[in-house]
Short mmCIF file of C-alpha atoms in Angstrom, two decimals:
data_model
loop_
_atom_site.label_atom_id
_atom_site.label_comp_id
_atom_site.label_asym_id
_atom_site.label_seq_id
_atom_site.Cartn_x
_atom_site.Cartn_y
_atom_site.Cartn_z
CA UNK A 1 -24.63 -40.92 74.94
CA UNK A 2 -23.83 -43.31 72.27
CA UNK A 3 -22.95 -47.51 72.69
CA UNK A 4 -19.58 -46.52 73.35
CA UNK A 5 -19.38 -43.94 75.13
CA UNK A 6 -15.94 -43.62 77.53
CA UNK A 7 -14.41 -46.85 75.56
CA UNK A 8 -11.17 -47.39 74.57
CA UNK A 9 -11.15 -48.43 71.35
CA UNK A 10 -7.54 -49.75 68.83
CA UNK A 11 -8.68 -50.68 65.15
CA UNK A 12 -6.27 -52.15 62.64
CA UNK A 13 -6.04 -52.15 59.35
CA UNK A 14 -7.69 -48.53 57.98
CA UNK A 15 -5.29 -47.77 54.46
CA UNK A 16 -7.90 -45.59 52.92
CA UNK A 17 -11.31 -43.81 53.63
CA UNK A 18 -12.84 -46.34 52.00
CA UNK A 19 -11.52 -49.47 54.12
CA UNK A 20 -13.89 -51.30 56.54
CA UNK A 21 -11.79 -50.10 59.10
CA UNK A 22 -11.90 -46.77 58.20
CA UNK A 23 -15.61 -46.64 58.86
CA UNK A 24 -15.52 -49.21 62.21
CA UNK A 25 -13.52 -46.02 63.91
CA UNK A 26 -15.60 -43.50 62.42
CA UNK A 27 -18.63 -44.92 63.84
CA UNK A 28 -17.02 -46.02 67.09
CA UNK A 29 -16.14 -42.42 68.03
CA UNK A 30 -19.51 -41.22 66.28
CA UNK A 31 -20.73 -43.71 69.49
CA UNK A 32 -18.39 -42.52 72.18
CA UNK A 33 -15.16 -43.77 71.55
CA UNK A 34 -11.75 -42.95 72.11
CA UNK A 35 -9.69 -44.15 68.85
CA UNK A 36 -6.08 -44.90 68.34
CA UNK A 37 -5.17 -46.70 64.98
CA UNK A 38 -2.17 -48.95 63.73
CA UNK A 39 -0.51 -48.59 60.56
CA UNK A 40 1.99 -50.52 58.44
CA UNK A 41 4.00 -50.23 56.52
CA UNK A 42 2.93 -46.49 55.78
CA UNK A 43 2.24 -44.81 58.78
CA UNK A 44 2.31 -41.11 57.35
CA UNK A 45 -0.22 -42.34 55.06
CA UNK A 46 -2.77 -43.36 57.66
CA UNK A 47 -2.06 -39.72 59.85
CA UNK A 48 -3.39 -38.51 56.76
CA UNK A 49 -6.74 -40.69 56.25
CA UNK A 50 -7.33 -40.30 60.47
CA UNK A 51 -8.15 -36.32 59.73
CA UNK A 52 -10.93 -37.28 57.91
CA UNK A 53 -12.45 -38.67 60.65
CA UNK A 54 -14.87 -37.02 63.07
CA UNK A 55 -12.13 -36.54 65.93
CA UNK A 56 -8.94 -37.17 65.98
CA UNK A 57 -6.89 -40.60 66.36
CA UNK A 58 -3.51 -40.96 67.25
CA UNK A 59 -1.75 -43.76 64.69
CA UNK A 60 1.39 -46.13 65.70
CA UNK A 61 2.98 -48.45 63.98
CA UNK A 62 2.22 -52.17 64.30
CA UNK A 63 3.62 -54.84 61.93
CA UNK A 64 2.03 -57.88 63.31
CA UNK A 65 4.53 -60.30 61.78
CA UNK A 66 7.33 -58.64 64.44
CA UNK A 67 7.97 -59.93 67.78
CA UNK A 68 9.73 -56.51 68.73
CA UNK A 69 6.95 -54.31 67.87
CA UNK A 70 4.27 -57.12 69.06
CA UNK A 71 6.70 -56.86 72.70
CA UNK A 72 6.41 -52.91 72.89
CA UNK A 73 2.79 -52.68 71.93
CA UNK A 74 1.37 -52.33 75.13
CA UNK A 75 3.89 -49.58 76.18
CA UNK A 76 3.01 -47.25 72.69
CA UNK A 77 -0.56 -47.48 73.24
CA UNK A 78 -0.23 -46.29 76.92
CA UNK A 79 1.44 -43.29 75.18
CA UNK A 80 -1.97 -42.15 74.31
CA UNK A 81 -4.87 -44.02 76.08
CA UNK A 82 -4.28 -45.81 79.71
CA UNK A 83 -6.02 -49.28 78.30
CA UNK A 84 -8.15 -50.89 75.97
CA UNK A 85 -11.83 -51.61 76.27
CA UNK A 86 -12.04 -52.90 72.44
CA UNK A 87 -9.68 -54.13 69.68
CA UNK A 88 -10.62 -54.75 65.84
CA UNK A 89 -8.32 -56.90 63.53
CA UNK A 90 -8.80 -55.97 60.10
CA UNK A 91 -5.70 -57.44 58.99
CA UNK A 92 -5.28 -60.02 55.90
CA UNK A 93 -2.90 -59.89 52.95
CA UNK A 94 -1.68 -63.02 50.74
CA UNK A 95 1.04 -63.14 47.91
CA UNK A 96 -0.95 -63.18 44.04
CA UNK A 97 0.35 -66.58 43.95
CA UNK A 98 -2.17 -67.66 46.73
CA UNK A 99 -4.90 -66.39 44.59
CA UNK A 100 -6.58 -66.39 41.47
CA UNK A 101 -7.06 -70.14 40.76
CA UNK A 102 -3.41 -71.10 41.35
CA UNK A 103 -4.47 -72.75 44.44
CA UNK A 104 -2.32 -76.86 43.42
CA UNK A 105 0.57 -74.84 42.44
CA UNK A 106 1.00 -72.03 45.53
CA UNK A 107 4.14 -72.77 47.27
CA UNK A 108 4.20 -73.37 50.83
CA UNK A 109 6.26 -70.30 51.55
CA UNK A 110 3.85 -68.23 50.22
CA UNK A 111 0.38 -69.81 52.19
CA UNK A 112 2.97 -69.53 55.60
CA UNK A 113 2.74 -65.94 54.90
CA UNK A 114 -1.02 -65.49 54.23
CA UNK A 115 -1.61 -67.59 57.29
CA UNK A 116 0.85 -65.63 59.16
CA UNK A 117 -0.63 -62.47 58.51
CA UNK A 118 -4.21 -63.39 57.91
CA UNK A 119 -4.80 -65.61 60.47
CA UNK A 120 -1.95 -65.96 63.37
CA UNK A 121 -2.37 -62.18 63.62
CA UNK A 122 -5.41 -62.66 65.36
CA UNK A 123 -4.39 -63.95 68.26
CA UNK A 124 -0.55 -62.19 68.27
CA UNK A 125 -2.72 -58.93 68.15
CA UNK A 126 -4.69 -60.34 70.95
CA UNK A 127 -1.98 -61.59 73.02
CA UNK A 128 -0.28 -58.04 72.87
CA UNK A 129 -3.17 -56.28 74.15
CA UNK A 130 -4.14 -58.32 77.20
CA UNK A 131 -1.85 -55.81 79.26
CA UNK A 132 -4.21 -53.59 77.96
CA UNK A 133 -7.68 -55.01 79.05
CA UNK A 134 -7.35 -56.27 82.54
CA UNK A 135 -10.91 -55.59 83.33
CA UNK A 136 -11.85 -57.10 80.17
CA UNK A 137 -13.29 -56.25 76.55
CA UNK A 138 -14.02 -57.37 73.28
CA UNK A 139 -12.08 -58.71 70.25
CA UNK A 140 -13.75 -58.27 67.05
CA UNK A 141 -12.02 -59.31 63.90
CA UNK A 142 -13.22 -59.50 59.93
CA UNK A 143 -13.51 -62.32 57.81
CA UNK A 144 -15.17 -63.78 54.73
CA UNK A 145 -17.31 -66.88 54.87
CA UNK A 146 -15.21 -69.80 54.73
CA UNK A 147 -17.80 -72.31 54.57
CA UNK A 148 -17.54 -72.88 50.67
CA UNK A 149 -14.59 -73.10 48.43
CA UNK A 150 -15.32 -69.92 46.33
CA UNK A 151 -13.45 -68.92 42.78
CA UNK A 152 -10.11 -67.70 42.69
CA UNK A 153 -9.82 -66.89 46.69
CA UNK A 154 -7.60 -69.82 47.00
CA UNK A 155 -5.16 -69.73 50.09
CA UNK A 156 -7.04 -66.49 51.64
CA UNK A 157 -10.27 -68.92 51.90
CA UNK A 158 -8.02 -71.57 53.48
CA UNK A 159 -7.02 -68.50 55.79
CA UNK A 160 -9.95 -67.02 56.73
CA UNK A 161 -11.43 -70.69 57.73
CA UNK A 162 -8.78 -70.81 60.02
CA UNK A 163 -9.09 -67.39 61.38
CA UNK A 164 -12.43 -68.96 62.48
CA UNK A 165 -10.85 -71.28 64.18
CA UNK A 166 -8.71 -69.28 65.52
CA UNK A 167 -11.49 -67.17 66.85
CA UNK A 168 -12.93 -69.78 68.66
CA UNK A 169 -10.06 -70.63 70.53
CA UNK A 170 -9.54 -67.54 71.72
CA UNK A 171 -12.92 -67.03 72.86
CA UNK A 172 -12.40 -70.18 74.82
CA UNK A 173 -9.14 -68.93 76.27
CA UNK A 174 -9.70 -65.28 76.87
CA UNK A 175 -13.50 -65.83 77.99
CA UNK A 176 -12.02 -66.05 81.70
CA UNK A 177 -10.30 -62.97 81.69
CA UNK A 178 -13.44 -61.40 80.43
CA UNK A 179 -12.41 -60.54 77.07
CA UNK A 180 -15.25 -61.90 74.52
CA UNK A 181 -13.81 -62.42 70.59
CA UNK A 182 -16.09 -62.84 68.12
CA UNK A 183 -15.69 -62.04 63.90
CA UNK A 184 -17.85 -60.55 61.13
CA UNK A 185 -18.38 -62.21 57.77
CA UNK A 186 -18.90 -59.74 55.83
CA UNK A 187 -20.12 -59.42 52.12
CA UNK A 188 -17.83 -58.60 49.59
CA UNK A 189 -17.30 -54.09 49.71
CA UNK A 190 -15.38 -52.42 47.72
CA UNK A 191 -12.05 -51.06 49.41
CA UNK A 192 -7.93 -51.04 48.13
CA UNK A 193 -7.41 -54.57 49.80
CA UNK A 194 -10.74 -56.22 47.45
CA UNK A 195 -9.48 -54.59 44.11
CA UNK A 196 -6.50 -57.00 44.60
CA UNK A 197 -8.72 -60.00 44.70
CA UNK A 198 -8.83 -61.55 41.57
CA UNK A 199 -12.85 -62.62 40.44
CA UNK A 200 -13.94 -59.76 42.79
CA UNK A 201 -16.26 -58.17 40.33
CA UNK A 202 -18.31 -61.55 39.90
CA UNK A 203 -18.03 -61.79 43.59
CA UNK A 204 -19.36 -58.32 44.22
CA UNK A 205 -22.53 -58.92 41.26
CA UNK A 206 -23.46 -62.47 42.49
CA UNK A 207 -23.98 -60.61 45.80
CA UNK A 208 -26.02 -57.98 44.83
CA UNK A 209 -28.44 -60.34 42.94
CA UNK A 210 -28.47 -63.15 45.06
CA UNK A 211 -28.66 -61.42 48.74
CA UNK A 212 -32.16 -61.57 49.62
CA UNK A 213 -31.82 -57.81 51.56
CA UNK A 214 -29.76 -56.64 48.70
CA UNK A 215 -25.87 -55.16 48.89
CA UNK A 216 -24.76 -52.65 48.16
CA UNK A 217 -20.94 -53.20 47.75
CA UNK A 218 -20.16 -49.10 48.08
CA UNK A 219 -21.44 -49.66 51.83
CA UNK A 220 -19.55 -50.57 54.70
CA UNK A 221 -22.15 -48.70 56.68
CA UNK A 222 -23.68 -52.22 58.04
CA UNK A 223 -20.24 -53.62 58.78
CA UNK A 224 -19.02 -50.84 60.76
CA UNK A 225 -22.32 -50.65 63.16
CA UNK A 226 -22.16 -54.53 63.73
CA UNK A 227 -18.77 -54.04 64.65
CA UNK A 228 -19.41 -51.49 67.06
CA UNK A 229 -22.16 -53.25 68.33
CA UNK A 230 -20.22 -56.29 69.02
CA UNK A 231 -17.41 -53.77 70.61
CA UNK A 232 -20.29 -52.62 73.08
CA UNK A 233 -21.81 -53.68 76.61
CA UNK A 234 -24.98 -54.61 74.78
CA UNK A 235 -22.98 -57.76 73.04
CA UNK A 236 -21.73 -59.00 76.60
CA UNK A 237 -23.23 -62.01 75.98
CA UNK A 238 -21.86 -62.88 72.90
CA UNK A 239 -18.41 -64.29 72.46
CA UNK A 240 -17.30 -66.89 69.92
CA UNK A 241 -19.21 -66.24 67.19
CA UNK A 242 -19.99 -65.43 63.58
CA UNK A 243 -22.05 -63.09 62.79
CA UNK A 244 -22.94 -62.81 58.67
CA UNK A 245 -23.26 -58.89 57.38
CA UNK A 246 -24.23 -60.29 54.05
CA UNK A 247 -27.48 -59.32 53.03
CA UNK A 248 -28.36 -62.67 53.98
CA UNK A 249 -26.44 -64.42 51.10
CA UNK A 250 -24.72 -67.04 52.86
CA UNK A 251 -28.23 -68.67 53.92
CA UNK A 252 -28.93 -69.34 50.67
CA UNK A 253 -28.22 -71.44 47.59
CA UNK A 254 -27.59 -68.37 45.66
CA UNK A 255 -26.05 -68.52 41.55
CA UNK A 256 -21.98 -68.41 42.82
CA UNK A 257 -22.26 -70.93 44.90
#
């Protein structure tokens, strides 16, 4: 029996077999779980990626930006499972203007979007599954740490500091329903969303010299466990919080910072 064993498990955000997600579901069913994934805007696309995984996973179609498909959530998951135990956001995206040291000149229609995607998405995606978890659960989302203005991440720093916030408010809000949400910062890995981040690379090196457990940026191995962990009974106790997959780097004054 693994950590997970009989849960009901939704994770967002799997493009390739290389994305965080990817490996949060394989590890969750490797534990027990039942999987269904979301996919937008390329659903076919993420059909394919699920048969790589150890069992199968049904895929629908969720563009968290749209009330309509936000409304009929609950009802297309029931198509496959009869609730939710767990739910992982793995959602962010920002126009290039939001990054890459343009942060004084990003228009305000373009950080509305990052934040809308990036950070609001949080709770809409929470919000829509509630039909879903009326005995309860756990929300577990991914960030990056926003304690520090780092180079070039611009607006996507200013969102993920508020998807902490976010986070928190939730936890406060959903804790008496029994529904615990809590995020990950992870360290930098390297998957399709990173490779649009611009200053990545120096990202991913300072990491793997400064962490004092190492990184190895090819891994999400770490990530995904933690996740599951924090999608588990054994994490009951836990809600509101951030929990660093890092190597340890953001406890220290390492040479990016």
């Amino acid at each position: 029996m693994g950590i997970l064993d009989g849960k009901r498990i939704l994770v967002t955000g799997v493009l390739t077999d290389a994305s965080i997600a990817f490996h949060v579901a394989r590890v969750a069913q490797e534990q027990g779980a039942t999987v269904v994934l979301t996919a937008f805007p390329r659903p076919t696309l993420v059909q394919r990626i699920a048969k790589r995984l150890p069992g199968p996973a049904p895929v629908i179609e969720l563009d968290v930006t749209d009330a309509a498909q936000l409304d009929s959530f609950a009802d297309r998951v029931r198509e496959h499972v009869d609730g939710l135990d767990g739910v992982v956001h793995s959602i962010a995206n920002a126009p290039q203007s939001a990054l890459g040291g343009n942060f004084l000149a990003t228009p305000w229609e373009d950080v509305a979007k990052a934040v809308q995607v990036s950070t609001f998405s949080l709770k809409s995606l929470a919000v829509a599954a509630m039909p879903l978890m009326p005995d309860g659960g756990s929300v577990v989302g991914l960030d990056f740490d926003a304690t520090v203005a780092w180079p070039a991440y611009d607006w996507m720093g200013v969102a993920k500091a508020a998807l902490e916030s976010v986070s928190r408010y939730l936890a406060r809000d959903l804790g008496p329903r029994g529904v615990r949400v809590n995020l990950i910062a992870a360290g930098p890995i390297e998957t399709l969303a990173a490779s649009g981040i611009p200053g990545f690379e120096q990202l991913a090196e300072a990491w793997e010299a400064g962490a004092p457990l190492g990184w190895d940026v090819r891994d999400p191995g770490p990530v995904a466990t933690t996740a599951c962990f924090l999608l588990s009974a054994l994490s009951r106790g836990i809600t509101g919080e951030i929990i660093h997959v890092d190597g340890g780097y953001h406890a220290i004054g390492a040479p990016l910072r």
